[in-house]
Coordinates of C-alpha atoms (C1' of nucleotides) in Angstrom, one line a residue:
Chain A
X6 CA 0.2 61.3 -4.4
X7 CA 0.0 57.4 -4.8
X8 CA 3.5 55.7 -4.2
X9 CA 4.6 55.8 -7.3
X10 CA 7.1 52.9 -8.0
X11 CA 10.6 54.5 -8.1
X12 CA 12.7 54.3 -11.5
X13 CA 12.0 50.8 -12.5
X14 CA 14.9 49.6 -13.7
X15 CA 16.0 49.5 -17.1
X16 CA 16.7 46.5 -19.2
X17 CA 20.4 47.8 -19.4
X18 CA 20.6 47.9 -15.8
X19 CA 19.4 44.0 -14.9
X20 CA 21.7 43.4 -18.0
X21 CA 24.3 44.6 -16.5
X22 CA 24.0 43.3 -13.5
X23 CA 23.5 39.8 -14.4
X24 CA 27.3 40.1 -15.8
X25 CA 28.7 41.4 -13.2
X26 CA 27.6 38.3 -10.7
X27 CA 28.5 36.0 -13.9
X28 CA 32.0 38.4 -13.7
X29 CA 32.9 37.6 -10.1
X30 CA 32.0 34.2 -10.0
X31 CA 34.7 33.6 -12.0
X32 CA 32.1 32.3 -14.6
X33 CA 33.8 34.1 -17.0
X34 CA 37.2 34.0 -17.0
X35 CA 38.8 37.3 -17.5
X36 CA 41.1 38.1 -20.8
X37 CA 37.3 35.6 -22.4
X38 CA 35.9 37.4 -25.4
X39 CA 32.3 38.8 -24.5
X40 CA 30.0 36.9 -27.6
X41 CA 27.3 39.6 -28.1
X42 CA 24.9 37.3 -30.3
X43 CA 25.7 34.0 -28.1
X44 CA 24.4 36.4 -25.1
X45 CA 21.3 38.3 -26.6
X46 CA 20.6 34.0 -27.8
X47 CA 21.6 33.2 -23.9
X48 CA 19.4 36.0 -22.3
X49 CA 16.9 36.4 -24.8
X50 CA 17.0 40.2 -25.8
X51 CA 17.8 42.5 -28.8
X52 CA 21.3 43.7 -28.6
X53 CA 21.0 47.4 -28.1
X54 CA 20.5 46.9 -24.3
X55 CA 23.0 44.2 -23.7
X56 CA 25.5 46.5 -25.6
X57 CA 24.7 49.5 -23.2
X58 CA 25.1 47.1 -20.4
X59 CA 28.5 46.4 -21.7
X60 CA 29.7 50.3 -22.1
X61 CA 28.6 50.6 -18.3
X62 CA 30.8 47.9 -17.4
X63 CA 33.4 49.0 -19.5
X64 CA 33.4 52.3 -17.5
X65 CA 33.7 50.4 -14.1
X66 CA 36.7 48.8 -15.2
X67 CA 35.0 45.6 -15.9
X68 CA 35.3 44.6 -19.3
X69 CA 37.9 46.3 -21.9
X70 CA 36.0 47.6 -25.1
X71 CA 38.5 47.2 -28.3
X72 CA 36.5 48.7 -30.9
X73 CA 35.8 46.9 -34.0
X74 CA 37.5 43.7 -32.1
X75 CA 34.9 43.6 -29.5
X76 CA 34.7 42.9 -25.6
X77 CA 36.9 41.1 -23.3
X78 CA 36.7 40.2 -19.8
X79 CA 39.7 42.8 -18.2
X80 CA 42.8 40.9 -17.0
X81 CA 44.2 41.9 -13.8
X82 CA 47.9 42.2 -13.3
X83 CA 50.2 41.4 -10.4
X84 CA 51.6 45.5 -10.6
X85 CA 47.8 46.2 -10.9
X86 CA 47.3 44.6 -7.5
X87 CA 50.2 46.3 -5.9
X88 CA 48.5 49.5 -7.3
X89 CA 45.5 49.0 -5.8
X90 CA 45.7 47.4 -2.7
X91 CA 47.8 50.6 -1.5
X92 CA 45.1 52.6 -3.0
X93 CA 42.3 51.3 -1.1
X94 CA 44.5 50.9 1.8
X95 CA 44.5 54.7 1.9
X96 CA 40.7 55.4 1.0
X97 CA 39.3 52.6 3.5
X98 CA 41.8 54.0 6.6
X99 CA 40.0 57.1 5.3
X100 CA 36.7 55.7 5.9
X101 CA 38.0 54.3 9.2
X102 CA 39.0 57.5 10.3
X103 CA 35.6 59.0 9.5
X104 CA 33.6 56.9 10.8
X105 CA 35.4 56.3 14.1
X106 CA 34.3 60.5 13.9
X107 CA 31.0 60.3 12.7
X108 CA 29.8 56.6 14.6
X109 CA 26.5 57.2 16.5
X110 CA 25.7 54.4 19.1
X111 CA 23.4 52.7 16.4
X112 CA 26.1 52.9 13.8
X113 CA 28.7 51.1 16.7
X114 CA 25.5 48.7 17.5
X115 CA 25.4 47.9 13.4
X116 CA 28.6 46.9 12.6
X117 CA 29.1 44.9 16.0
X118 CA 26.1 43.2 15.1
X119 CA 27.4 42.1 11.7
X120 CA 31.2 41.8 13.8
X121 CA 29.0 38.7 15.3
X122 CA 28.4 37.3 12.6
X123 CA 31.8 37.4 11.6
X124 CA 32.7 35.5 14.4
X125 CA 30.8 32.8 14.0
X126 CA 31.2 32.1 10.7
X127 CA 34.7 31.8 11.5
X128 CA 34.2 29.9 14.3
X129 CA 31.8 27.7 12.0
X130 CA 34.2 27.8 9.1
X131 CA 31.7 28.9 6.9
X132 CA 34.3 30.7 4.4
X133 CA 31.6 32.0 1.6
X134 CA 29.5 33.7 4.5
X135 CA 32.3 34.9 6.2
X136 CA 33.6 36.4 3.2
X137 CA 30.0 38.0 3.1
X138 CA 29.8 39.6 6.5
X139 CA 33.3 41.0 5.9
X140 CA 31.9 42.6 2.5
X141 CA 29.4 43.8 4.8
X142 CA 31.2 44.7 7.7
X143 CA 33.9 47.0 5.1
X144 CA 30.6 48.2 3.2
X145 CA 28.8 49.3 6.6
X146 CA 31.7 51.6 7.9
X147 CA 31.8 53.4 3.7
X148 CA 28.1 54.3 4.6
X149 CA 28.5 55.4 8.0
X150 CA 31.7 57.4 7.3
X151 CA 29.4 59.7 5.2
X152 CA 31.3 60.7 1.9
X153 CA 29.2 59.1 -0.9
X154 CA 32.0 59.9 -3.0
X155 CA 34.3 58.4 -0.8
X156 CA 32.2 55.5 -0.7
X157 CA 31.3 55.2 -4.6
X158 CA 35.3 55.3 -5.6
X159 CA 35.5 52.3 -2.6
X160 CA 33.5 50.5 -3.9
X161 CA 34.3 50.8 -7.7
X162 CA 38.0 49.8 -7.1
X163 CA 36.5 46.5 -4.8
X164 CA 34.6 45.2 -8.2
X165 CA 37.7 45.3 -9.8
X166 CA 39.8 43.7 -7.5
X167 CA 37.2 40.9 -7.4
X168 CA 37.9 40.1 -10.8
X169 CA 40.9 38.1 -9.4
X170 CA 40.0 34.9 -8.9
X171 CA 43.1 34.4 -5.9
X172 CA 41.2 37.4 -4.1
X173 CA 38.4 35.3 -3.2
X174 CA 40.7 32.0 -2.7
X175 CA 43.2 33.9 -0.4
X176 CA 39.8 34.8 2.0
X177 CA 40.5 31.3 3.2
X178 CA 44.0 30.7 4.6
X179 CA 43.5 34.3 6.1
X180 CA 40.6 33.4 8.1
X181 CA 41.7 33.9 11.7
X182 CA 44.3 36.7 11.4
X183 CA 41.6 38.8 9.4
X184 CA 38.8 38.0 12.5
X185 CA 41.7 39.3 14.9
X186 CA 42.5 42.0 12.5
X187 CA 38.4 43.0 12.2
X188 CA 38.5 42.7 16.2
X189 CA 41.0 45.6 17.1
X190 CA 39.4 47.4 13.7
X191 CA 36.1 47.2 15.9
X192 CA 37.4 48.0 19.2
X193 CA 39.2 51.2 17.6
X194 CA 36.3 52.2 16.2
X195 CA 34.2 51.8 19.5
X196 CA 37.0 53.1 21.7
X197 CA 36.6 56.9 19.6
X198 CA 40.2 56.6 18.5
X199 CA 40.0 57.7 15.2
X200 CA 43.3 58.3 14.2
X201 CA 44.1 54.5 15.4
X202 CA 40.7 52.8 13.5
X203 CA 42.6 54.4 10.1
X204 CA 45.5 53.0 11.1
X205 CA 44.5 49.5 11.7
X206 CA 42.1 49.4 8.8
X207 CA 45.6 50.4 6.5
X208 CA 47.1 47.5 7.5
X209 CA 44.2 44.9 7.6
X210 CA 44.0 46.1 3.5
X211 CA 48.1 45.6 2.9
X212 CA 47.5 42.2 4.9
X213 CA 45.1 41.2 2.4
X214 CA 47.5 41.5 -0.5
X215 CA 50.1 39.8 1.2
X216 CA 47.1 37.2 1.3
X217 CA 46.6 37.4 -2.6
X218 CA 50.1 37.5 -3.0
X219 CA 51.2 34.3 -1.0
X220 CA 47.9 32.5 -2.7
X221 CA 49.4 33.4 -5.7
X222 CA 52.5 31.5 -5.4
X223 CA 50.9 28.4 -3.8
X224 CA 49.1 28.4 -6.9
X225 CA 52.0 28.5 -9.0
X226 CA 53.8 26.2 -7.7
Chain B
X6 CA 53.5 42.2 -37.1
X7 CA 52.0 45.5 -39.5
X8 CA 51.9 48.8 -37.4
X9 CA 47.8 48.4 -36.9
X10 CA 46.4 51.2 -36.6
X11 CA 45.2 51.6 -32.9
X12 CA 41.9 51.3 -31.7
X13 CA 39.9 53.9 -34.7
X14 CA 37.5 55.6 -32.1
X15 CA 34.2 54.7 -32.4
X16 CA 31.5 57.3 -32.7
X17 CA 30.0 56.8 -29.5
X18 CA 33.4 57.6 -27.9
X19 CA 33.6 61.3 -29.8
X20 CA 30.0 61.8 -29.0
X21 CA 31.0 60.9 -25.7
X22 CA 33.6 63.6 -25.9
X23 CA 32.0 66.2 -27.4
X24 CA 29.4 65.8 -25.0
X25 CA 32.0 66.1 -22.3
X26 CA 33.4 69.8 -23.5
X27 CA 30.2 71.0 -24.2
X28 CA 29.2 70.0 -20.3
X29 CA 32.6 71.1 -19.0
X30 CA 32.2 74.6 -21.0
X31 CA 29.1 75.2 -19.1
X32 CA 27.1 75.4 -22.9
X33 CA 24.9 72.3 -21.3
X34 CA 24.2 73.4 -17.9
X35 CA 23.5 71.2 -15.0
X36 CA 20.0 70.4 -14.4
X37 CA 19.0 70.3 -17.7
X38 CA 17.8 67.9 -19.9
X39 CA 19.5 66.2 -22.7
X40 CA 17.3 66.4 -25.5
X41 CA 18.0 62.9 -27.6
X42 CA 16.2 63.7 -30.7
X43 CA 17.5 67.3 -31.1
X44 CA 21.0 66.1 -30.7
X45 CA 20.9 63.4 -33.3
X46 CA 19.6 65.7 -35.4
X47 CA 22.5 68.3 -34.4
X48 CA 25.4 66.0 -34.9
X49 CA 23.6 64.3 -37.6
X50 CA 23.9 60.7 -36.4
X51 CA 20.4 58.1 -35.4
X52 CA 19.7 58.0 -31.6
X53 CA 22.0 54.3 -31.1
X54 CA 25.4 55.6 -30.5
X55 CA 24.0 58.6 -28.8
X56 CA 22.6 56.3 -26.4
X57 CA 25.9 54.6 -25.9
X58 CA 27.8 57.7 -25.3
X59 CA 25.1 58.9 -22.7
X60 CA 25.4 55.3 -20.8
X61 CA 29.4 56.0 -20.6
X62 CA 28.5 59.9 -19.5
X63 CA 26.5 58.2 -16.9
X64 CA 28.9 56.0 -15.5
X65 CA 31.3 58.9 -15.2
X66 CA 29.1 61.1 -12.9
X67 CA 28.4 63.9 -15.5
X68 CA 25.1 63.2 -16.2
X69 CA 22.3 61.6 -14.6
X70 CA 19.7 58.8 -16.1
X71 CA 16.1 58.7 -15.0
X72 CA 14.4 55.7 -16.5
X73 CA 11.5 56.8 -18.8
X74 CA 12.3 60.3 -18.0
X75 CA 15.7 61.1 -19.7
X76 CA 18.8 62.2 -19.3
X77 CA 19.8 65.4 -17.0
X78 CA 23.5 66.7 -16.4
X79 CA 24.0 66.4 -13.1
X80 CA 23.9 68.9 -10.4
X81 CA 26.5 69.7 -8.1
X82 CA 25.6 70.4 -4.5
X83 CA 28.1 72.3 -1.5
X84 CA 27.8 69.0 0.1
X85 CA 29.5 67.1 -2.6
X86 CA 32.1 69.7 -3.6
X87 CA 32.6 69.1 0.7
X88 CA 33.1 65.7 0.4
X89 CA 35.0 65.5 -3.3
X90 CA 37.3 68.2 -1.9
X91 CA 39.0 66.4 0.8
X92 CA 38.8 63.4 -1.2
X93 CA 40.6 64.7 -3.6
X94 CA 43.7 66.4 -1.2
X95 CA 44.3 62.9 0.5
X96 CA 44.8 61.6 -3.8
X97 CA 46.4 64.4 -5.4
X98 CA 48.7 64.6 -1.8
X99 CA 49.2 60.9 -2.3
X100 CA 50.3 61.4 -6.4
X101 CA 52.5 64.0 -5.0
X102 CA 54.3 61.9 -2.3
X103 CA 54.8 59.2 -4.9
X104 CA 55.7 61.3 -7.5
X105 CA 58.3 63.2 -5.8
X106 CA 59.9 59.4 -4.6
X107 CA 59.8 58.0 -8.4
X108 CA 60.7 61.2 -10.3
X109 CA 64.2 61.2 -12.5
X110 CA 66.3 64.0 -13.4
X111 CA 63.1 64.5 -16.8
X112 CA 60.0 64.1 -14.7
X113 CA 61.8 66.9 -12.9
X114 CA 62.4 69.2 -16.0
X115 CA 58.9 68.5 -17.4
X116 CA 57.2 69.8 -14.5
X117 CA 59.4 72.4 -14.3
X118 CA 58.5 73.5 -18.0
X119 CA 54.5 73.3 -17.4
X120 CA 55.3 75.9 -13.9
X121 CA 57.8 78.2 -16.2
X122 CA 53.9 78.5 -18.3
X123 CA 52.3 79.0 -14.9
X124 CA 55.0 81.8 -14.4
X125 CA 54.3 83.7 -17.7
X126 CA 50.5 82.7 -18.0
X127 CA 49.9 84.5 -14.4
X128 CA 52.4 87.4 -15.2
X129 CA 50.4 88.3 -18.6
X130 CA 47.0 88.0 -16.7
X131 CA 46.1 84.7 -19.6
X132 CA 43.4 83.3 -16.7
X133 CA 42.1 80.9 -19.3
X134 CA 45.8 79.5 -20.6
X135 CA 46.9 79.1 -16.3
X136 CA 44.0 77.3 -15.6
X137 CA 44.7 74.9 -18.7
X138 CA 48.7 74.5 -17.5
X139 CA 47.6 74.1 -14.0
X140 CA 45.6 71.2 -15.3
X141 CA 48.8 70.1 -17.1
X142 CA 51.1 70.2 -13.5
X143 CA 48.6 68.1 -11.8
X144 CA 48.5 65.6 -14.6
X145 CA 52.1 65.4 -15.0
X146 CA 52.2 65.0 -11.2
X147 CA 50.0 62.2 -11.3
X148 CA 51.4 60.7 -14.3
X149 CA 55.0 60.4 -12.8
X150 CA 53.2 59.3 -9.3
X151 CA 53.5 55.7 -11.4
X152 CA 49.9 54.3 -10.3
X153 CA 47.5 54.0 -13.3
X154 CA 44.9 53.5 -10.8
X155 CA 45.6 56.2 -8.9
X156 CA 45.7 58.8 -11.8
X157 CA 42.5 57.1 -12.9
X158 CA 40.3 57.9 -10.0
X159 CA 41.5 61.3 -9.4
X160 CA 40.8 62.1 -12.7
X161 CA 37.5 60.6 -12.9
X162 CA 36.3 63.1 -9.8
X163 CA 38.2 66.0 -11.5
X164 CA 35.7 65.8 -14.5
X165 CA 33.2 66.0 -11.3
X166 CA 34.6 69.0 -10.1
X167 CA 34.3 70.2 -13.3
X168 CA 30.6 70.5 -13.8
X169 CA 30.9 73.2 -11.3
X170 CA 30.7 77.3 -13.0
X171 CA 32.2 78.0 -10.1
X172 CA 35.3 76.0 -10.2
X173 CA 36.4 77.3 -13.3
X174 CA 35.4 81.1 -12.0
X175 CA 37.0 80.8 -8.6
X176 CA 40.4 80.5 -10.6
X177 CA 40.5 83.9 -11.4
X178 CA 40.8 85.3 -7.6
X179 CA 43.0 82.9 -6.8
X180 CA 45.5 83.6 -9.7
X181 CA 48.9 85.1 -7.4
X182 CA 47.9 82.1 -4.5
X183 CA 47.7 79.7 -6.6
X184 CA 50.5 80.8 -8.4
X185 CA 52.8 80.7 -4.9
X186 CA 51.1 77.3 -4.0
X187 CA 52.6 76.2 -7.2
X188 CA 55.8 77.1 -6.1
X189 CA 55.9 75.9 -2.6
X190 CA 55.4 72.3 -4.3
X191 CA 57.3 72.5 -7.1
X192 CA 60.1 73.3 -4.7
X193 CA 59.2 70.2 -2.1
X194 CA 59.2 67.8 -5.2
X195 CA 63.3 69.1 -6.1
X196 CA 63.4 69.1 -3.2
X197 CA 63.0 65.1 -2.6
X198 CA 60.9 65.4 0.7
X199 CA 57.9 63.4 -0.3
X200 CA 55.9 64.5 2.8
X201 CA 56.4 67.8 2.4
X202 CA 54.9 67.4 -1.3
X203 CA 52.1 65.5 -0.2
X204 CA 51.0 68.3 2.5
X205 CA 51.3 71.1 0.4
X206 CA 49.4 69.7 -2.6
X207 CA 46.8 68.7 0.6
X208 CA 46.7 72.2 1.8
X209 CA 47.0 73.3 -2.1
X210 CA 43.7 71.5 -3.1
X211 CA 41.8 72.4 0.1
X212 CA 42.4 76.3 -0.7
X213 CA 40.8 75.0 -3.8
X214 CA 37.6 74.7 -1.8
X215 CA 37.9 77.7 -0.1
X216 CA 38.3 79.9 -3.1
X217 CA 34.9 78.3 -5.1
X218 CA 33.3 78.9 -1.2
X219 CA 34.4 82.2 -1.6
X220 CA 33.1 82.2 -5.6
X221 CA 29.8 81.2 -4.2
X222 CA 29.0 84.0 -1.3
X223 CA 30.4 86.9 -3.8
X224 CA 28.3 85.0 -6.5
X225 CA 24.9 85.2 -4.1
X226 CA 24.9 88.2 -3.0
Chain C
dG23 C1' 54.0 20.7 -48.9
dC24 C1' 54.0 25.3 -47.2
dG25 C1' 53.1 30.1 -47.5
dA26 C1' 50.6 33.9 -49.2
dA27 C1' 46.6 36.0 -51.2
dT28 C1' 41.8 36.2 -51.9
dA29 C1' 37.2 35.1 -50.9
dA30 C1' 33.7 34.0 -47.6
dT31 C1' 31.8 34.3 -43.2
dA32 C1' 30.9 36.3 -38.9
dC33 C1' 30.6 40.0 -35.8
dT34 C1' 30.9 44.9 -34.6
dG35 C1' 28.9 49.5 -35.5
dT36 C1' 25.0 52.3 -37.1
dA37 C1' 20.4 53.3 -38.7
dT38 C1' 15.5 52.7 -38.7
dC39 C1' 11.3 51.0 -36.8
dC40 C1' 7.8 49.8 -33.3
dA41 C1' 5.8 49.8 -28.7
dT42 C1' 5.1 51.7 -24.3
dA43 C1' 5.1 55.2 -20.9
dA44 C1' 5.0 60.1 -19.6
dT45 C1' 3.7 64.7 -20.3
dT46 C1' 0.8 68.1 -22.0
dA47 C1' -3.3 70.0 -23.7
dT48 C1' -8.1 70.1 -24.1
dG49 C1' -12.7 69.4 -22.5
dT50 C1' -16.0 68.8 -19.0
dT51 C1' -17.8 69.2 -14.5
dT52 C1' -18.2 71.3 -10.1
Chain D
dA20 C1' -13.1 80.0 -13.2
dA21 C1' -10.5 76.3 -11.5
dA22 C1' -9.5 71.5 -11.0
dC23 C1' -9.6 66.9 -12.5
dA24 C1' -9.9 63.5 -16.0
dT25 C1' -9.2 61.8 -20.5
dA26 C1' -7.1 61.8 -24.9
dA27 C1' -3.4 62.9 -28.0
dT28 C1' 1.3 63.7 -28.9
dT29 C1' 6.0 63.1 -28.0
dA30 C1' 10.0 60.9 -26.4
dT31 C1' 12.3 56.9 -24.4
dG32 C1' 13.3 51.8 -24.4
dG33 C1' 13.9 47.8 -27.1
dA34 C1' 14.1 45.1 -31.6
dT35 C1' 15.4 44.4 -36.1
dA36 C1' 17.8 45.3 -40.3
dC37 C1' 21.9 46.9 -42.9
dA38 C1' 26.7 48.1 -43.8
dG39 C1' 31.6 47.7 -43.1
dT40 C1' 35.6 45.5 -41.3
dA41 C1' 38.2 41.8 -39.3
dT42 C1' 39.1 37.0 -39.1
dT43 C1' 39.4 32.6 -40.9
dA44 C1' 39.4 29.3 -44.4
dT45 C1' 40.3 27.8 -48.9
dT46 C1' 42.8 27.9 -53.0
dC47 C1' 46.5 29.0 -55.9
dG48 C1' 51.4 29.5 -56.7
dC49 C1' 56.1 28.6 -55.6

DNA sequence: GCGAATAATACTGTATCCATAATTATGTTT
DNA sequence: AAACATAATTATGGATACAGTATTATTCGC
């Protein structure tokens, strides 16, 4: 049996995800009108995939379909935050608690490894990598806790919260209390103490939006 | 500002829906393939919004997309229903604890009216009316829990759960439990202890597990 | 001059059409 | 007779065309 090239992706797919990086780097503003023509013109296709892209992002929380008014970028709200952030403060102690359980010494060897890096992109302040590694770092402990469901509803609710554009601005100013936060996350995890990795992985999520939320009235002012 | 009429559904969305009911009524079961062509032709509408509503199916879980292929409704295995399960005890335990801390002296009542139905429903042996007011309870639970996000998810793997023959079949055996469960949390909820609520809609939906375990070793053999 | 109504324009929603890939059937060869 | 290869048919993916509605602009009336 030749090695037959695994679903090659659809149209709809790339489509898709070409929005979604344009999405969360802020390129387009959320509450923006989605131009259906000016995008087919932009990316040069027909618009029967780029509209299927759009109902798949619609469905992630992405974009807000208003029929016959057409697509808009979804706006985030400050009770929306305080919604979520509790909400994956619960799922990702969940994961915490899981994989503290599940961790085999290549697992503990993986996320140390990316823990590194972590720490010296801090120590570098290189903010946009370090924001990486910890996207990383969060991603790695979803996968090894071994619920793809668990993982998949994660991960969902972390697209939308990146639709905030103080998300990715609060990383900043939280530099070194998240690396000391992400240290006694790793030691919890390595230490067995599952039960205590759940715990400190709760908190390090609530920290972040205090980090959002204290961004948010720097900004303001 | 004229009372506009909200948001006329577009006929991807009832496609969508109708899809949904057939799927959920085990008329489409999983594994199989959605035929495009033959459904165009049996709802009497071109192939476009089809396609639109099958993209939206996709994102939800229900059905699966292979590229060039088609379009299957997905399968369940054990191993998801093991890891949506548990999932779904730490949510629905979390709507409860929220819901019993936010719920005035109506959220009360209205619960109360949906498990007077349970009552009578499981008195008169209607299997097919309890399972449809025990959906109701859980929704009302989640609705008064206050968090849009929340509700959201849970119901997103609900319509999961649903694909399973079993889930709706295991109801039947677990009538009188389910029944007693009911009251156990409808009683923690007057009561105003929130972490009592959230434990016994945990253990609630974990017996959930058990009972479509139990569905599915009386159903082999 | 301002407001309302009507017309024109533009964009969403749906249908049809074409191309490409996959599956199935038939024929040939071993 | 069975297996493999090739050809034909069928269905999916993408593009284009058409219809209906919403928005905006212009004109008419007050």
């Amino acid at each position: 049996m030749a090695p037959s090239r695994i679903a090659q992706t659809a149209l709809y797919q790339e489509v898709a995800e070409r929005l979604r990086l344009r999405i969360f780097a802020h390129e387009i503003l959320p509450g923006t009108r989605i131009d259906e023509q000016a995008l087919t013109a932009d990316y040069g296709i027909s618009r029967t995939p780029l509209r299927e892209a759009l109902k798949v992002l619609a469905a992630e929380g992405l974009v807000t379909l208003v029929p016959r008014r057409g697509c808009f970028v979804t706006e985030i709200s400050e009770q929306d935050l305080d919604e979520i952030f509790p909400l994956m403060a619960l799922l990702e102690g969940r994961c915490a608690f899981e994989a503290t359980r599940r961790a085999k010494a290549a697992d503990i060897a993986d996320i140390e490894a990316i823990h590194q890096q972590l720490e010296e992109f801090a120590a570098n302040r290189q903010i946009e990598r370090f924001f990486e590694a910890n996207q990383a770092f969060h991603y790695r402990v979803q996968a090894i806790s071994g619920n793809r469901w668990l993982k998949q509803v994660v991960q969902d609710l972390r697209k939308v919260l990146k639709l905030t554009r103080l998300f990715s601005l609060s990383a900043e100013g939280r530099l070194i209390q998240s690396l000391t936060e992400h240290r006694a996350l790793l030691a919890a995890i390595k230490s067995g103490d599952a039960g205590l990795a759940q715990t400190v992985m709760h908190d390090h999520i609530l920290a972040g939006r205090q980090a959002v939320a204290r961004t948010h009235a720097t900004d303001e002012s």
